[in-house]
Each structure stands twice: as structure tokens, then as C-alpha cells.
Amino acid sequence: MEKKIISTNGNSNIFYEIDEENGVIYAKLQVSAIFNEVRLAAYNKYISLSTINKGFDAFRKKYSTYNSDYHLIATKAICSKDDTFDEKTGMRIARERLLEKYYTIRLNMFRCIGDVISEQIDAIEDQMNYSWVRLDRYTKLNQETRDKQKVEN
């Protein structure tokens, strides 16, 4: 018997491979779909593409399994020998397992983007501290100059 492949409707990029003969249903999704969704969600919250891409680079280094955008994540549901094969139930179980993987990957992508943002905030705070120190120094120098001018006058 041939395997049947079903694409989902709507906004989902999940597709299913159904092997009724062996009682197995696979749910699959390309990693590129997760990158695209995260990119859009982050960009819509005013995070720069440069920051997002740096986060993605960090993610790819940390989780080298997902280096290729064409990499598929997949899960499967196996029908017990004691049960009757039901396509809808198998698809639901495989989909729920896939979504657990999906949201784990999505969370880790946002963590990596957050790490980049934290580094940027640290750099900004360093520059602010430097500016405060310099401002304080020049405020004191200017005050000393004004005080000297008052004494001289």
C-alpha cells in the first residue's frame, strides 16, 4: 500500500505522511517555516532585522541540528496493534507532538535573539556610564572655571 501525503489548509505549514498499512502517521514541518514566523513576530515588535539575524546565527551555532532551512522536524503517531487505525486521531497526536517541538525551537530562537538584545543593552549601558563619567568631569571643570572667573573679577 502507498503512503498518503496530506498538506494542511490555512496558515499551517505542517504536512502529514500517512502509512495506514503500518499504522503510522508522521507530521512534518520545515525549519524555515519557524524562522519565517519568528522573524515576522520579532520584526513586528520593532526588533531590527540585523538583531534578529544575529540571534538566528547564535541559534544555528548552538543548535547545529537546525543549520539548514530545509531541515524537517517530524513526529509520529503509531497506532497500537489493539486499536483500530483512525487517521484523524493519528494526525491530531502527531500534530500535538510536532507543535511541542515547534514551540521549543521557537522559544530557543527567541532566547538567542534576547541574548543579542541583552548584549546590545549592555553596550548601551556602558556608553551611558562612560557619558555620565565624562559629563561629571566636564561639569566639575566648568564649575571650577566659573569659580575662578568669579574670584578674578
CSV table of C-alpha atoms in Angstrom, one decimal, residues 14 17 23 26-27 29 40 45 48 64 81 83 93-94 98 119 122 130-131 140:
chain,number,residue,atom,x,y,z
A,14,ILE,CA,2.5,21.2,8.6
A,17,GLU,CA,2.6,11.3,5.7
A,23,GLY,CA,-0.5,2.3,11.4
A,26,TYR,CA,4.1,11.5,10.5
A,27,ALA,CA,3.6,15.2,11.0
A,29,LEU,CA,7.4,20.9,9.1
A,40,LEU,CA,7.9,38.2,11.4
A,45,LYS,CA,7.7,44.3,17.6
A,48,SER,CA,15.8,45.2,13.8
A,64,SER,CA,23.6,22.9,14.8
A,81,LYS,CA,-2.0,-3.2,17.5
A,83,ASP,CA,-6.6,-0.3,18.3
A,93,ILE,CA,-1.5,13.1,18.1
A,94,ALA,CA,1.3,13.7,15.6
A,98,LEU,CA,5.1,18.4,16.4
A,119,GLU,CA,24.4,42.4,24.7
A,122,ASP,CA,24.9,46.1,28.0
A,130,TYR,CA,31.0,56.5,30.1
A,131,SER,CA,29.0,59.6,29.2
A,140,LYS,CA,33.2,70.0,37.6
